[in-house]
Coordinates of C-alpha atoms in Angstrom, one line a residue:
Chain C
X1 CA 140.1 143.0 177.2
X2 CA 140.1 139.1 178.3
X3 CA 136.4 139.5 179.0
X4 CA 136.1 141.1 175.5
X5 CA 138.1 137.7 174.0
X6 CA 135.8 135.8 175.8
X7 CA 132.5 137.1 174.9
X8 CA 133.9 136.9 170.9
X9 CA 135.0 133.5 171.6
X10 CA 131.4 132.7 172.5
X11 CA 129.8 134.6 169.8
X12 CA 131.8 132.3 167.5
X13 CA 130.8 129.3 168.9
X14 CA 127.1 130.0 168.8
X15 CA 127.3 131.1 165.4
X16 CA 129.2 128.5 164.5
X17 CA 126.0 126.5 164.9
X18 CA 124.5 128.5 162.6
X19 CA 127.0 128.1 159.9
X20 CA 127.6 124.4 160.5
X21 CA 123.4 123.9 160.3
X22 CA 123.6 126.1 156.8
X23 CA 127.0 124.5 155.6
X24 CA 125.2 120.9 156.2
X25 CA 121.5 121.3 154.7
X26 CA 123.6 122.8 151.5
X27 CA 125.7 119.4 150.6
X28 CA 122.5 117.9 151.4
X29 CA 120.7 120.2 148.6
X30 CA 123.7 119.7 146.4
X31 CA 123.6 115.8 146.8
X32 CA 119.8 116.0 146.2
X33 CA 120.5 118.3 143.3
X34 CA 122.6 115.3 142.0
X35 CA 126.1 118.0 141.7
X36 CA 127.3 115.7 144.4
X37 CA 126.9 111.9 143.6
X38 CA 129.3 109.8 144.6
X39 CA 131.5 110.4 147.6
X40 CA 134.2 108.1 148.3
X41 CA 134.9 106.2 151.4
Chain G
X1 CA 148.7 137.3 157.0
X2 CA 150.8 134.9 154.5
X3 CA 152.5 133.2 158.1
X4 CA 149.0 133.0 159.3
X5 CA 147.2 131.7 156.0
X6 CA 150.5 129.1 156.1
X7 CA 149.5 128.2 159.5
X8 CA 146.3 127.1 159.0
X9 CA 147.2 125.5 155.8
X10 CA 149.4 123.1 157.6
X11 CA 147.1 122.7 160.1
X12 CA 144.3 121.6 158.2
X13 CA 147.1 119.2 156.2
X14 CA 147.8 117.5 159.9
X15 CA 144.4 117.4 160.8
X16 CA 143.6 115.8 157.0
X17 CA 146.3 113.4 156.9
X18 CA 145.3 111.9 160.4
X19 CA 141.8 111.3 159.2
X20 CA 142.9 109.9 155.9
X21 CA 145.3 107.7 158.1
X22 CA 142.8 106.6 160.3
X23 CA 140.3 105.4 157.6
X24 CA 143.1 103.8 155.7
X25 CA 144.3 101.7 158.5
X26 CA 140.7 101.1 158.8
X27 CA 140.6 99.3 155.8
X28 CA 143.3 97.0 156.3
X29 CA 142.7 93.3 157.3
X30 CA 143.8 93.5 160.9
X31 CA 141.5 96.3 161.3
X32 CA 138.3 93.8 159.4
X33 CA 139.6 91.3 161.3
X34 CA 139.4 92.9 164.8
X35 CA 136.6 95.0 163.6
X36 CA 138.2 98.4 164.7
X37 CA 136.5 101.2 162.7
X38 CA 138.0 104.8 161.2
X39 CA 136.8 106.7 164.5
X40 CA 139.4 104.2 166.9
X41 CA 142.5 104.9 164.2
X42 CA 141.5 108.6 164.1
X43 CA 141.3 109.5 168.0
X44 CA 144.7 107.3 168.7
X45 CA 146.6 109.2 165.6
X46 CA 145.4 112.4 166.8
X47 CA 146.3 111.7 170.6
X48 CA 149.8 109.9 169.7
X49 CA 150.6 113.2 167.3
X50 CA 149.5 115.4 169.9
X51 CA 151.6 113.5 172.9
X52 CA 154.7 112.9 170.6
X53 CA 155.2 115.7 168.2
X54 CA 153.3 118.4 170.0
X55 CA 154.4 117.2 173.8
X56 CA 155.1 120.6 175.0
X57 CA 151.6 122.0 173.8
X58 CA 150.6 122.7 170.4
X59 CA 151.5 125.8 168.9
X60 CA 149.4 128.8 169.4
X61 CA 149.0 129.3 165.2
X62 CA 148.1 125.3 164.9
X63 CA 145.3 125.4 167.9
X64 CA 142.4 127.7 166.5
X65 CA 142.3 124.7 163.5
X66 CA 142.7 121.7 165.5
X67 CA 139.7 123.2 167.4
X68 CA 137.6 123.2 164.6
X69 CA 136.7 119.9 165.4
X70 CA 133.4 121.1 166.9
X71 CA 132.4 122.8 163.5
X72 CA 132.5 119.0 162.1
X73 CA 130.9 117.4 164.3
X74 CA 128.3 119.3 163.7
X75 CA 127.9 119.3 160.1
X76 CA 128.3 115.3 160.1
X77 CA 125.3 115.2 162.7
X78 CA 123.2 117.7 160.3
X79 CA 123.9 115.0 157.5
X80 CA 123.3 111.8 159.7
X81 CA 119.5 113.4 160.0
X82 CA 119.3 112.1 156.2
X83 CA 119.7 108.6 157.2
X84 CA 117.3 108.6 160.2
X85 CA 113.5 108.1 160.0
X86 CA 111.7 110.9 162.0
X87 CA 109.9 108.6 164.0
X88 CA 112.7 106.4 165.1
X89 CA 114.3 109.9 166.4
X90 CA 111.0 110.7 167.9
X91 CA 110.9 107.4 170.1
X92 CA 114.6 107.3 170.7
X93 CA 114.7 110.9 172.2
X94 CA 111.7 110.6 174.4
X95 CA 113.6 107.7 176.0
X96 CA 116.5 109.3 175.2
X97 CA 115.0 112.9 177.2
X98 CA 113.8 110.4 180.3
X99 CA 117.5 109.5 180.8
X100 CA 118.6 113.2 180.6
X101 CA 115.6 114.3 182.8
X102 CA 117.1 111.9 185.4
X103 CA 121.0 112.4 185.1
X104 CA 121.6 115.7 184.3
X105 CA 120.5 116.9 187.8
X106 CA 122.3 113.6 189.6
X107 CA 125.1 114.6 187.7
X108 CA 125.2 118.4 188.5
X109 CA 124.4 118.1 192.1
X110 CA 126.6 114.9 192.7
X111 CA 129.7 117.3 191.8
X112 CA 128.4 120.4 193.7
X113 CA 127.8 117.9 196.9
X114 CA 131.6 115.8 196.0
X115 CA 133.1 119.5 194.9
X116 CA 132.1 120.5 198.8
X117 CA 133.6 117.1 200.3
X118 CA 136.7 117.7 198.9
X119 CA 137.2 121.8 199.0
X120 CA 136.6 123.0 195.3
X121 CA 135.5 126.5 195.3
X122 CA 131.9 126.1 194.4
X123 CA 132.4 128.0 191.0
X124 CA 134.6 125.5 190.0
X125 CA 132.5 122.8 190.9
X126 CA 129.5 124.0 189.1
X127 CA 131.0 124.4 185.7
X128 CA 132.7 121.1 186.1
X129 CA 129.1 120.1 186.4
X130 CA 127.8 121.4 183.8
X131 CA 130.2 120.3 181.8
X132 CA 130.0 116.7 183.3
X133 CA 125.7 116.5 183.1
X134 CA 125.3 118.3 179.6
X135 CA 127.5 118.2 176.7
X136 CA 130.8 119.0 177.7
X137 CA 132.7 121.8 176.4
X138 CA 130.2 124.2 175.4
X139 CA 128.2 123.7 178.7
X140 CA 131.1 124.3 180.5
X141 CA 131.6 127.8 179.0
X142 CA 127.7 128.8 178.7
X143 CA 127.5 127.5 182.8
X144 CA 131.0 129.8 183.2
X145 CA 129.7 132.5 181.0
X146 CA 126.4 132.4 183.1
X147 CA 127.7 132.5 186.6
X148 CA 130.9 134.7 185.9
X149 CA 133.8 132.2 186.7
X150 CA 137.0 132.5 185.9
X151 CA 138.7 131.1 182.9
X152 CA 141.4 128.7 184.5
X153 CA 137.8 126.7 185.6
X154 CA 137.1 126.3 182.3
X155 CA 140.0 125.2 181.5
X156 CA 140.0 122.6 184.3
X157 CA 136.9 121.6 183.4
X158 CA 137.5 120.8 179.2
X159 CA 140.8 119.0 179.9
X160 CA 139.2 117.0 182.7
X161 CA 136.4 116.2 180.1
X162 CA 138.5 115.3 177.2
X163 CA 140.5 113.1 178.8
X164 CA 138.5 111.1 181.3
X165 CA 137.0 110.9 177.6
X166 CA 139.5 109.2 175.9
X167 CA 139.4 105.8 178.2
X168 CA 136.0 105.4 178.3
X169 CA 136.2 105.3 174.5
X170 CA 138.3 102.2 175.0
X171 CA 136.6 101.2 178.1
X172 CA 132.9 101.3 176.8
X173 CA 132.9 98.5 174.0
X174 CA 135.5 96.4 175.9
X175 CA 132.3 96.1 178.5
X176 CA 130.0 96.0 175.7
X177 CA 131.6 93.4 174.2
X178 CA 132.5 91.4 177.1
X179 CA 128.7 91.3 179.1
X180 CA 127.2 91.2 175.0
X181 CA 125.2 94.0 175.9
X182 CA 122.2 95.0 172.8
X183 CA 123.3 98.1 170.8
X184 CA 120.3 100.0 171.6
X185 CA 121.4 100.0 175.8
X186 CA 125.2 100.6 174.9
X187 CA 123.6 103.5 172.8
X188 CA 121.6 104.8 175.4
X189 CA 124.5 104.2 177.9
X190 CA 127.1 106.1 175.9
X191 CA 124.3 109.0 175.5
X192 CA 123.6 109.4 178.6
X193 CA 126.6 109.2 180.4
X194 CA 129.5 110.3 178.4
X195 CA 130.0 114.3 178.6
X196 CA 131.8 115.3 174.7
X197 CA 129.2 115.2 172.2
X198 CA 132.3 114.1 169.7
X199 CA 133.3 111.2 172.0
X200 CA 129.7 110.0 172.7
X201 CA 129.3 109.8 168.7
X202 CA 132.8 108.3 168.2
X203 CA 132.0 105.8 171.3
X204 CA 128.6 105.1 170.0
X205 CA 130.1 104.1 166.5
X206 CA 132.6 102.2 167.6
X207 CA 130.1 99.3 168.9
X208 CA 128.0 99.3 165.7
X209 CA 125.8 102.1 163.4
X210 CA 122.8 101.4 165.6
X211 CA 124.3 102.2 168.8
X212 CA 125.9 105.1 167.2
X213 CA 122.8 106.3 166.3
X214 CA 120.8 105.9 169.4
X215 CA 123.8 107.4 171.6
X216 CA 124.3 110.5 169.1
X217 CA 120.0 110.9 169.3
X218 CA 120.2 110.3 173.7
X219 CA 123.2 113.0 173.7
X220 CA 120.9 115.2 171.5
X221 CA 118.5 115.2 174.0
X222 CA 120.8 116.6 176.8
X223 CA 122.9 118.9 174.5
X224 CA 119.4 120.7 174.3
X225 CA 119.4 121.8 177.6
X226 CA 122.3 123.2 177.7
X227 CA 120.7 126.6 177.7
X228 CA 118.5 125.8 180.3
X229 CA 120.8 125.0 182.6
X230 CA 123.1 128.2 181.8
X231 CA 119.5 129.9 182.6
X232 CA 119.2 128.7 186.0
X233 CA 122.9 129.1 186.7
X234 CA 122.4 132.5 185.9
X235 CA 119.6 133.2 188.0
X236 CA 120.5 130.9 191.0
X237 CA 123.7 133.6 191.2
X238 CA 121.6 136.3 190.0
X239 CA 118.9 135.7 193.3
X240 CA 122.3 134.0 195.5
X241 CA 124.9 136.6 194.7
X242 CA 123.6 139.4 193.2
X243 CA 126.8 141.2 193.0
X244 CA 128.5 137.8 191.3
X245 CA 127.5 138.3 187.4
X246 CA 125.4 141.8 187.7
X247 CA 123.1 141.2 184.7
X248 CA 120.1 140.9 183.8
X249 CA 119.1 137.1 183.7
X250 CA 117.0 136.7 180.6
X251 CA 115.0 133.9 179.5
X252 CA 116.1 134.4 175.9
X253 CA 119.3 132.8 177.2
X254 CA 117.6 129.2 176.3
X255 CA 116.8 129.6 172.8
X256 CA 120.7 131.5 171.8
X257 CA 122.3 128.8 173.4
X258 CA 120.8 126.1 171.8
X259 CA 122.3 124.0 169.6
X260 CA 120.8 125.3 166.1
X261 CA 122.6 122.6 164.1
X262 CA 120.1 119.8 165.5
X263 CA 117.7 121.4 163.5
X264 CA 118.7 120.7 160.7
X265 CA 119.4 117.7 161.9
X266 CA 115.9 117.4 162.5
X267 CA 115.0 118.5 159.0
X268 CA 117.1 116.2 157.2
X269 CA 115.3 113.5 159.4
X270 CA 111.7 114.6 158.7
X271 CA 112.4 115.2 154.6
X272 CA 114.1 111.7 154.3
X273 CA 111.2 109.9 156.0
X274 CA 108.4 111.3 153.3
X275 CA 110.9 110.0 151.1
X276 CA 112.7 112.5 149.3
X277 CA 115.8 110.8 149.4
X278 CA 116.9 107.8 147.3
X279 CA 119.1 105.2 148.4
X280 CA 122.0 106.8 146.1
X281 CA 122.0 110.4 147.8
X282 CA 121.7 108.7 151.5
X283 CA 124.8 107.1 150.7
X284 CA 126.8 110.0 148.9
X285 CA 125.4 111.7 152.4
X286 CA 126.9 109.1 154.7
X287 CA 130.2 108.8 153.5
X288 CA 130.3 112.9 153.6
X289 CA 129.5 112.5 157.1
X290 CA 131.8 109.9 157.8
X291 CA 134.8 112.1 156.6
X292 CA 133.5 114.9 158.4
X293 CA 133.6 112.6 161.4
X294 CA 137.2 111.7 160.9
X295 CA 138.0 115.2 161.1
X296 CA 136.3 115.4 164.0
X297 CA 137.9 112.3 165.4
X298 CA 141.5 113.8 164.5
X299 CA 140.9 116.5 166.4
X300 CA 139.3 115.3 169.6
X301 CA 142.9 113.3 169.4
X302 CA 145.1 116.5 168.9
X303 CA 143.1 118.3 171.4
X304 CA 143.9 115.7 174.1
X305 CA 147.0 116.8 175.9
X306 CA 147.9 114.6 178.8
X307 CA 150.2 117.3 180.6
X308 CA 146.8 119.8 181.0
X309 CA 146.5 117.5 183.7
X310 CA 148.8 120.3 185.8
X311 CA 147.5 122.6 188.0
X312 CA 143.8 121.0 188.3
X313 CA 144.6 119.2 191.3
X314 CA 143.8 116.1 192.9
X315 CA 140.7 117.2 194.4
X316 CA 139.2 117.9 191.1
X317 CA 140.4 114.3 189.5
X318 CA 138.7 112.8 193.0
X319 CA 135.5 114.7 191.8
X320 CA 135.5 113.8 188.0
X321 CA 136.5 110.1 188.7
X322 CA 133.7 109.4 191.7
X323 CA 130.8 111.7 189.0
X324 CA 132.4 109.9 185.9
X325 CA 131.7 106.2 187.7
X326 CA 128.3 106.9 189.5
X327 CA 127.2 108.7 186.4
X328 CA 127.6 105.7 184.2
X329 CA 125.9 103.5 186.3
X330 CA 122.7 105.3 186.7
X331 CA 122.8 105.6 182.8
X332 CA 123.8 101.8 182.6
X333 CA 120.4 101.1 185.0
X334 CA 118.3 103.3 183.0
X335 CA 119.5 102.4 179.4
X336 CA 118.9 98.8 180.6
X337 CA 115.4 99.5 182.1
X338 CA 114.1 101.7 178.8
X339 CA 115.8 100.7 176.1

């Protein structure tokens, strides 16, 4: 059970890297798209 | 499933409001004045929070979002490829690889050899090592994934990391500062020597954007081993103790534990050096990152309980202090000598 957890705990991670590389090139299309312009700061 | 949605509703509100606090007191004039930036505010919110309000541990519902600090990161470090010429990444890394190339195995060894002095069990001391020569937390449970160690180790090892982290953060620039050392070394310095990829970027930032650049490119270079290492952790016990992890050790291990995010990282860097950016979308892509750092920053904070010190033991603090200190110097010599 606990080695179950941990190998789903790992799978999340790694595709977390995945989701965080898609997630990130998408505001980047959407900013080159111009349906993001200005973000505050 | 309405307690749990509520649950992570407020934790994404705590984790929000400390970032928005730490780039508002960031704007302030004692902050211009003293120069401290949004990443400083953020990480000493999220650790007083955590140390105050959440003394006794943060609540099992609350943890699984302050952890998503990782997720962050990660999508801030895809955007910050936008505002990076390909070329500059290119020479940085090589550098930045030579420095890795050198410490990652001082580092790893220097805790198996200090783990032996003072009576770690050698499974402890070579996910502490992992975590301590590559990039922290994830190397710490690919190196304890590969060599079948128990969880508590783990444990050990990403409290030990996160807050030997948190001084350094302080510690770093104060040096910087003091000697006047040139962003590109402090870069290289914090890249090479600091374990958390979150801290080096936050650490980096803190002295300047250059130096946060050239550390967050150096840590790049050593996050990308982190599957090569969990490979020959896994085949050292595979060959060792055979009857330790009782798997097949595959090569493929390299490539699924790579970081895939630096890729588009890498992407980002490529398309925005043939030009396909204007000035307009880098900055609409900077300040996206910067709030996604702030997250990121909140959480490291929140994530940094100073009573997980229990149970580690003073033989492991002896370890991580000595490998914390020697570690920094040979990235101090080296990011002096090739940067």
């Amino acid at each position: 059970m606990a080695r179950k957890k941990r190998e789903n705990k790992q799978a999340l991670r790694l595709s977390q890297d995945w989701l965080a590389l898609i997630l990130g090139l998408l505001l980047a299309v959407l900013v080159y798209l111009g349906i993001i312009t200005r973000v505050p700061w | 499933m309405v307690k749990r949605t509520s649950s992570f509703l407020l934790g994404y509100i705590v984790l929000a409001l400390i970032a928005f606090s730490g780039w508002w007191l960031s704007k302030t004039e004692f902050s211009s004045a003293y120069g401290l930036e949004y990443v400083l505010w953020a990480i000493i919110l999220g650790l007083v929070v955590r140390n105050t309000v959440f003394y006794r541990g943060v609540p099992e519902r609350l943890q699984p979002v302050f952890g998503t600090y990782e997720f962050w990161i990660k999508m801030g470090l895809v955007l910050l490829g936008a505002k990076l010429n390909f070329w500059y990444v290119i020479s940085v890394g090589a550098r930045g690889l030579i420095i890795t190339a050198l410490c990652v195995p001082f580092a790893f060894f220097l805790v198996q050899w200090l783990g032996d002095r003072y009576g770690l069990p050698r499974k402890f001391s070579h996910v502490l090592g992992a975590g301590i020569a590559i990039c922290g937390v994830s190397a710490a449970i690919a190196a304890a994934a590969a060599i079948g160690a128990e969880k508590k180790y783990v444990t050990y090892t990403i409290a030990l990391l996160l807050i030997f982290g948190v001084p350094l953060i302080l510690l770093y620039p104060a040096i910087a500062y003091a000697i006047n050392l040139p962003p590109a070394v402090y870069g290289a310095w914090t890249g090479g020597s600091m374990d958390n990829t979150a801290q080096v970027v936050a650490t980096g930032f803190i002295y300047g954007e250059d130096a946060g650049k050239i550390a967050t490119i150096v840590k790049f270079g050593n996050n990308t081993l982190i599957g090569v290492v969990a490979f020959l952790l896994a085949l050292f016990y595979a060959t060792r103790e055979s009857k330790a992890i009782g798997k097949r050790v595959s090569p493929f291990v390299i490539w699924r534990r790579f970081p895939k995010f630096i890729l588009g990282f890498v992407l980002l860097s490529v398309l925005a050096t043939i030009g396909l950016f204007t000035e307009a979308h880098v900055s609409a892509m900077t300040n996206l990152y910067k709030w996604f750092f702030a997250l990121t920053f909140a959480g490291v904070g929140l994530e940094t309980g100073i009573g997980e010190f229990k149970g580690i033991g003073k033989s492991g603090l002896y370890v991580m202090s000595i490998a914390t200190v020697l570690l920094s110097i040979l990235a101090f010599i080296l990011g002096n000598i090739l940067f």
